[in-house]
Amino acid sequence: MRHIEVLAYPDIQLLDVSGPLQVFASANDFKTQTGEPAPYEVTVVAASPRIRTSAGLVMEAAALPAHGGEIDTLIVPGGWGVNAACDDPVLVQWIAGRSRDATRTASVCSGAMLLAQAGLLDGRRAVTHWGRCAEFARRFPAVRLEPDPIFIRDGNVWTSAGVTAGIDLALSLVEADLGRHTALSVARELVVFLKRPGGQAQFSQTLKLQQGDGRFDRLHGWILENLAGDLSLAQLADHANMSPRSFSRRYREATGRTPARAIEEIRIEAARRMLERGQPVNQTARRCGFGSEETMRRGFLRVLGTNPRDYRERF
């Protein structure tokens, strides 16, 4: 039996914990239903016996085990509470020590920040939630961060992208332990991909802009196809069949952003994708409609806190 510990702390993301838990529970069910022993024993551990998740659900947890006892896997989830957890030296030290007891260590979502804070990702490839990549890169320059993969394995350390990617990671752990047939059976039971197509880059700025009432979804599609063209307020309003004043007001009501801010964010995201594929900075600035490298540089600094050349080299 493989013993797995899942760390919990205040304001943790519930699905970061429950997703992997269910994968291992379903693997146990699959094996016991065929007359075999359960392959996993999973324990949620924390510094406090009761942990409130960011969803409001309170979980019961076992005490943090002392260092020295061997375990198969340590899983560190993420969530809104991860920054406070990174500032807890006792917890960070426990993670570093417990990782030495584990055959493998894994993080889900922004839990990668805790692994990085503990020094476990220095020099390694890693991934985290797409929305935390720029912050992660600034805080942990020694980590070889990759923004797109759903999960990454570097030696005995595994990291996953945002939230539901923890399910993908757990399925991959099951496949490594018990084989493809068992992992595929668990995926079928949970109605998820064993290997989902694409990376997390598809879940990003354009998706955020669609959180409104859908009035401007077609406009956003047109913007993405015309990044190098005229995206002035007058042109956007004309495409939306509104007056500039009415368009500006209604767009902000629907998306929470001014049209100018949205255009800048969409262009920066498109530029990030090009730079991640190794495209030259000057060509990227032109194709994404910035007009000049300097304009793109100022936008990157304002939104991401880094410049395009450094971003290209980093990713």
Coordinates of C-alpha atoms in Angstrom, one line a residue:
M1 CA 0.0 0.0 0.0
R2 CA 1.3 3.5 -0.9
H3 CA 0.8 6.1 1.7
I4 CA 0.0 9.6 0.4
E5 CA -0.2 12.8 2.5
V6 CA -2.1 15.8 1.2
L7 CA -1.2 19.0 3.0
A8 CA -4.0 21.5 3.9
Y9 CA -3.8 25.0 5.3
P10 CA -6.3 27.9 5.7
D11 CA -8.0 29.2 2.5
I12 CA -6.8 26.2 0.5
Q13 CA -8.6 25.6 -2.9
L14 CA -11.1 22.8 -2.2
L15 CA -10.8 21.2 -5.6
D16 CA -7.0 21.1 -5.3
V17 CA -7.5 18.7 -2.5
S18 CA -10.7 16.8 -3.4
G19 CA -9.8 16.2 -7.1
P20 CA -6.7 14.1 -6.4
L21 CA -8.4 12.5 -3.3
Q22 CA -11.2 11.2 -5.6
V23 CA -8.7 9.9 -8.1
F24 CA -6.9 7.8 -5.5
A25 CA -10.3 6.7 -3.9
S26 CA -11.6 5.6 -7.3
A27 CA -8.4 3.7 -7.9
N28 CA -8.9 1.9 -4.6
D29 CA -12.5 1.1 -5.5
F30 CA -11.5 -0.3 -8.9
K31 CA -8.9 -2.6 -7.3
T32 CA -11.1 -3.8 -4.4
Q33 CA -14.0 -4.5 -6.7
T34 CA -11.8 -7.0 -8.5
G35 CA -10.8 -8.7 -5.3
E36 CA -7.4 -6.9 -5.0
P37 CA -6.2 -4.9 -2.0
A38 CA -6.6 -1.1 -2.0
P39 CA -3.3 0.4 -3.4
Y40 CA -3.6 3.7 -1.6
E41 CA -3.9 5.1 1.9
V42 CA -4.5 8.9 1.7
T43 CA -4.3 11.2 4.7
V44 CA -5.0 15.0 4.8
V45 CA -2.6 16.6 7.2
A46 CA -2.4 20.1 8.6
A47 CA -1.1 22.2 11.4
S48 CA -4.6 22.5 12.8
P49 CA -7.3 19.7 13.2
R50 CA -9.9 21.7 11.2
I51 CA -9.1 23.7 8.1
R52 CA -11.5 26.1 6.4
T53 CA -11.2 26.0 2.6
S54 CA -11.7 29.1 0.4
A55 CA -15.0 27.5 -0.6
G56 CA -16.2 27.7 3.1
L57 CA -16.1 23.9 3.6
V58 CA -14.3 22.9 6.8
M59 CA -12.1 19.8 6.5
E60 CA -10.8 17.6 9.3
A61 CA -7.1 16.8 9.2
A62 CA -4.5 14.7 10.9
A63 CA -1.6 16.4 12.6
L64 CA 1.5 17.1 10.6
P65 CA 3.7 13.9 11.0
A66 CA 7.2 14.2 12.4
H67 CA 10.0 13.9 9.9
G68 CA 11.6 10.5 9.5
G69 CA 8.7 8.2 8.6
E70 CA 8.8 7.2 4.9
I71 CA 5.8 8.0 2.7
D72 CA 5.2 7.4 -1.0
T73 CA 3.9 10.8 -2.0
L74 CA 3.5 14.3 -0.5
I75 CA 1.0 16.5 -2.3
V76 CA 0.9 20.3 -1.7
P77 CA -2.3 22.0 -3.1
G78 CA -2.7 25.7 -3.8
G79 CA -5.3 28.3 -3.3
W80 CA -5.9 31.8 -2.0
G81 CA -4.1 31.0 1.2
V82 CA -0.8 30.0 -0.4
N83 CA 0.9 33.4 0.1
A84 CA 0.2 33.3 3.8
A85 CA 1.4 29.7 3.9
C86 CA 4.7 30.8 2.1
D87 CA 5.2 33.3 4.9
D88 CA 5.0 30.5 7.6
P89 CA 8.6 29.4 8.2
V90 CA 7.5 26.4 10.3
L91 CA 5.2 25.1 7.6
V92 CA 7.8 25.7 4.8
Q93 CA 10.4 23.8 6.8
W94 CA 8.0 21.0 7.4
I95 CA 7.4 20.7 3.6
A96 CA 11.1 20.6 2.9
G97 CA 11.7 17.9 5.5
R98 CA 8.7 15.8 4.7
S99 CA 9.7 15.9 1.0
R100 CA 12.9 14.2 2.0
D101 CA 10.8 11.4 3.5
A102 CA 8.7 11.0 0.3
T103 CA 9.5 8.9 -2.7
R104 CA 8.0 11.7 -4.8
T105 CA 6.6 15.2 -4.1
A106 CA 3.8 16.9 -6.0
S107 CA 2.0 20.3 -6.1
V108 CA -1.3 21.3 -7.5
C109 CA -2.0 24.7 -8.9
S110 CA -0.3 27.5 -6.9
G111 CA 0.9 24.9 -4.4
A112 CA 4.1 25.1 -6.6
M113 CA 4.8 28.3 -4.8
L114 CA 5.2 26.4 -1.5
L115 CA 7.5 23.9 -3.1
A116 CA 9.6 26.8 -4.5
Q117 CA 9.6 28.6 -1.2
A118 CA 10.9 25.4 0.4
G119 CA 13.7 25.3 -2.3
L120 CA 12.4 22.1 -3.8
L121 CA 12.1 23.5 -7.4
D122 CA 15.4 25.3 -7.8
G123 CA 16.8 24.3 -11.2
R124 CA 13.8 22.2 -12.0
R125 CA 11.1 22.5 -14.6
A126 CA 7.8 23.4 -13.1
V127 CA 4.3 24.7 -13.9
T128 CA 1.7 26.6 -11.9
H129 CA -1.7 28.2 -12.5
W130 CA -1.6 30.4 -15.6
G131 CA -2.8 33.4 -13.6
R132 CA 0.2 33.2 -11.2
C133 CA 3.0 32.6 -13.8
A134 CA 4.2 36.2 -13.9
E135 CA 4.2 36.5 -10.1
F136 CA 5.9 33.1 -9.7
A137 CA 8.6 34.0 -12.2
R138 CA 9.4 37.2 -10.3
R139 CA 9.5 35.5 -6.9
F140 CA 11.4 32.3 -7.9
P141 CA 13.9 33.0 -10.7
A142 CA 15.8 29.8 -9.9
V143 CA 12.9 27.7 -11.1
R144 CA 12.6 26.9 -14.8
L145 CA 8.9 27.8 -15.0
E146 CA 6.9 26.7 -18.1
P147 CA 3.5 28.4 -18.4
D148 CA 1.5 26.0 -20.6
P149 CA 1.8 22.3 -19.6
I150 CA -1.0 20.7 -17.7
F151 CA 1.6 19.0 -15.5
I152 CA 5.3 18.4 -15.4
R153 CA 7.5 15.7 -14.0
D154 CA 11.1 16.6 -13.2
G155 CA 12.8 13.7 -11.5
N156 CA 10.8 12.9 -8.4
V157 CA 9.0 16.2 -8.3
W158 CA 5.7 16.7 -10.1
T159 CA 3.9 20.1 -10.5
S160 CA 0.5 20.7 -12.1
A161 CA -1.3 23.7 -13.7
G162 CA -4.4 25.3 -12.3
V163 CA -7.1 23.6 -10.1
T164 CA -8.6 20.7 -12.1
A165 CA -5.1 19.9 -13.5
G166 CA -4.6 18.2 -10.1
I167 CA -6.9 15.5 -11.4
D168 CA -4.7 15.1 -14.5
L169 CA -1.6 14.9 -12.3
A170 CA -3.2 12.3 -9.9
L171 CA -4.2 10.2 -12.9
S172 CA -0.7 10.2 -14.2
L173 CA 0.6 9.1 -10.7
V174 CA -1.9 6.3 -10.8
E175 CA -0.8 5.3 -14.3
A176 CA 2.9 5.3 -13.1
D177 CA 1.9 3.1 -10.1
L178 CA -0.7 0.8 -11.4
G179 CA -0.5 0.9 -15.2
R180 CA -2.5 2.5 -18.0
H181 CA -5.5 0.2 -17.7
T182 CA -6.3 1.2 -14.1
A183 CA -5.7 4.9 -14.8
L184 CA -8.0 4.7 -17.8
S185 CA -10.7 3.0 -15.8
V186 CA -10.5 5.7 -13.2
A187 CA -10.7 8.4 -15.8
R188 CA -13.8 6.8 -17.3
E189 CA -15.4 6.5 -13.9
L190 CA -14.8 10.2 -13.3
V191 CA -15.7 11.2 -16.9
V192 CA -12.5 13.0 -17.6
F193 CA -9.6 12.7 -20.1
L194 CA -6.7 10.4 -19.1
K195 CA -4.6 12.8 -21.2
R196 CA -6.5 16.0 -21.9
P197 CA -5.7 17.8 -25.2
G198 CA -3.9 21.1 -25.2
G199 CA -2.3 23.1 -22.4
Q200 CA -3.6 25.7 -20.0
A201 CA -2.8 28.6 -22.3
Q202 CA -6.3 28.1 -23.7
F203 CA -7.8 29.2 -20.3
S204 CA -6.7 32.8 -20.1
Q205 CA -7.4 36.4 -20.8
T206 CA -10.0 35.9 -23.5
L207 CA -11.8 33.6 -21.1
K208 CA -11.7 36.2 -18.4
L209 CA -13.3 38.7 -20.7
Q210 CA -16.2 36.3 -21.4
Q211 CA -17.2 36.3 -17.7
G212 CA -19.8 39.0 -18.5
D213 CA -23.2 38.5 -20.2
G214 CA -21.8 37.4 -23.6
R215 CA -22.8 40.6 -25.5
F216 CA -19.2 41.1 -26.6
D217 CA -18.0 37.6 -27.3
R218 CA -18.2 38.1 -31.1
L219 CA -16.3 41.3 -30.7
H220 CA -13.5 39.6 -28.8
G221 CA -13.2 37.0 -31.6
W222 CA -12.9 39.8 -34.1
I223 CA -10.3 41.6 -32.0
L224 CA -8.1 38.4 -31.8
E225 CA -8.2 38.2 -35.6
N226 CA -7.3 41.9 -36.1
L227 CA -4.7 42.6 -33.4
A228 CA -2.4 44.4 -35.9
G229 CA -5.3 46.6 -37.2
D230 CA -7.1 49.7 -36.0
L231 CA -8.6 48.9 -32.6
S232 CA -9.4 52.4 -31.6
L233 CA -12.5 53.1 -29.5
A234 CA -14.3 54.5 -32.6
Q235 CA -13.6 51.3 -34.6
L236 CA -14.6 49.0 -31.7
A237 CA -17.9 50.9 -31.2
D238 CA -18.6 50.8 -34.9
H239 CA -18.1 47.1 -35.0
A240 CA -20.4 46.7 -32.0
N241 CA -23.0 49.0 -33.7
M242 CA -22.9 51.5 -30.9
S243 CA -21.9 55.0 -30.3
P244 CA -18.4 55.4 -28.7
R245 CA -19.9 56.7 -25.5
S246 CA -22.5 54.0 -25.2
F247 CA -20.0 51.3 -26.2
S248 CA -17.5 52.4 -23.6
R249 CA -20.0 52.4 -20.8
R250 CA -21.7 49.1 -21.7
Y251 CA -18.3 47.3 -22.3
R252 CA -17.1 48.3 -18.9
E253 CA -20.3 47.1 -17.3
A254 CA -20.0 43.7 -19.0
T255 CA -16.3 43.0 -18.6
G256 CA -15.2 45.2 -15.7
R257 CA -12.5 46.8 -17.9
T258 CA -12.3 49.8 -20.2
P259 CA -11.9 49.0 -23.9
A260 CA -8.4 50.3 -23.9
R261 CA -7.3 48.1 -20.9
A262 CA -8.9 45.0 -22.5
I263 CA -7.2 45.6 -25.8
E264 CA -3.8 46.0 -24.0
E265 CA -4.3 42.8 -22.1
I266 CA -5.4 40.8 -25.1
R267 CA -2.4 42.1 -27.1
I268 CA 0.0 41.3 -24.2
E269 CA -1.4 37.8 -24.0
A270 CA -1.0 37.2 -27.7
A271 CA 2.5 38.5 -27.5
R272 CA 3.3 36.2 -24.6
R273 CA 2.2 33.2 -26.7
M274 CA 4.5 34.3 -29.6
L275 CA 7.5 35.0 -27.3
E276 CA 7.0 31.6 -25.6
R277 CA 7.3 30.0 -29.1
G278 CA 10.6 31.9 -29.6
Q279 CA 9.3 34.6 -32.0
P280 CA 11.5 37.8 -32.3
V281 CA 10.5 40.7 -30.1
N282 CA 10.3 43.2 -32.9
Q283 CA 8.1 40.9 -35.0
T284 CA 5.9 40.1 -32.1
A285 CA 5.4 43.8 -31.4
R286 CA 4.4 44.4 -35.0
R287 CA 2.0 41.4 -35.4
C288 CA 0.3 42.1 -32.1
G289 CA -0.4 45.7 -32.9
F290 CA 1.8 47.5 -30.4
G291 CA 3.3 49.7 -33.1
S292 CA 6.8 49.7 -31.5
E293 CA 8.9 47.6 -29.2
E294 CA 8.9 50.4 -26.6
T295 CA 5.1 50.5 -26.5
M296 CA 5.1 46.7 -25.9
R297 CA 7.8 47.0 -23.3
R298 CA 5.8 49.5 -21.3
G299 CA 2.7 47.3 -21.5
F300 CA 4.6 44.2 -20.3
L301 CA 6.1 46.1 -17.4
R302 CA 2.7 47.5 -16.4
V303 CA 0.8 44.2 -16.6
L304 CA 3.4 41.5 -16.0
G305 CA 6.2 43.4 -14.2
T306 CA 8.9 42.2 -16.7
N307 CA 10.0 43.3 -20.2
P308 CA 9.4 41.2 -23.4
R309 CA 13.1 40.2 -23.9
D310 CA 13.4 38.9 -20.3
Y311 CA 10.0 37.1 -20.7
R312 CA 11.1 35.5 -24.0
E313 CA 14.3 34.2 -22.4
R314 CA 12.6 33.0 -19.3
F315 CA 9.8 31.0 -21.0

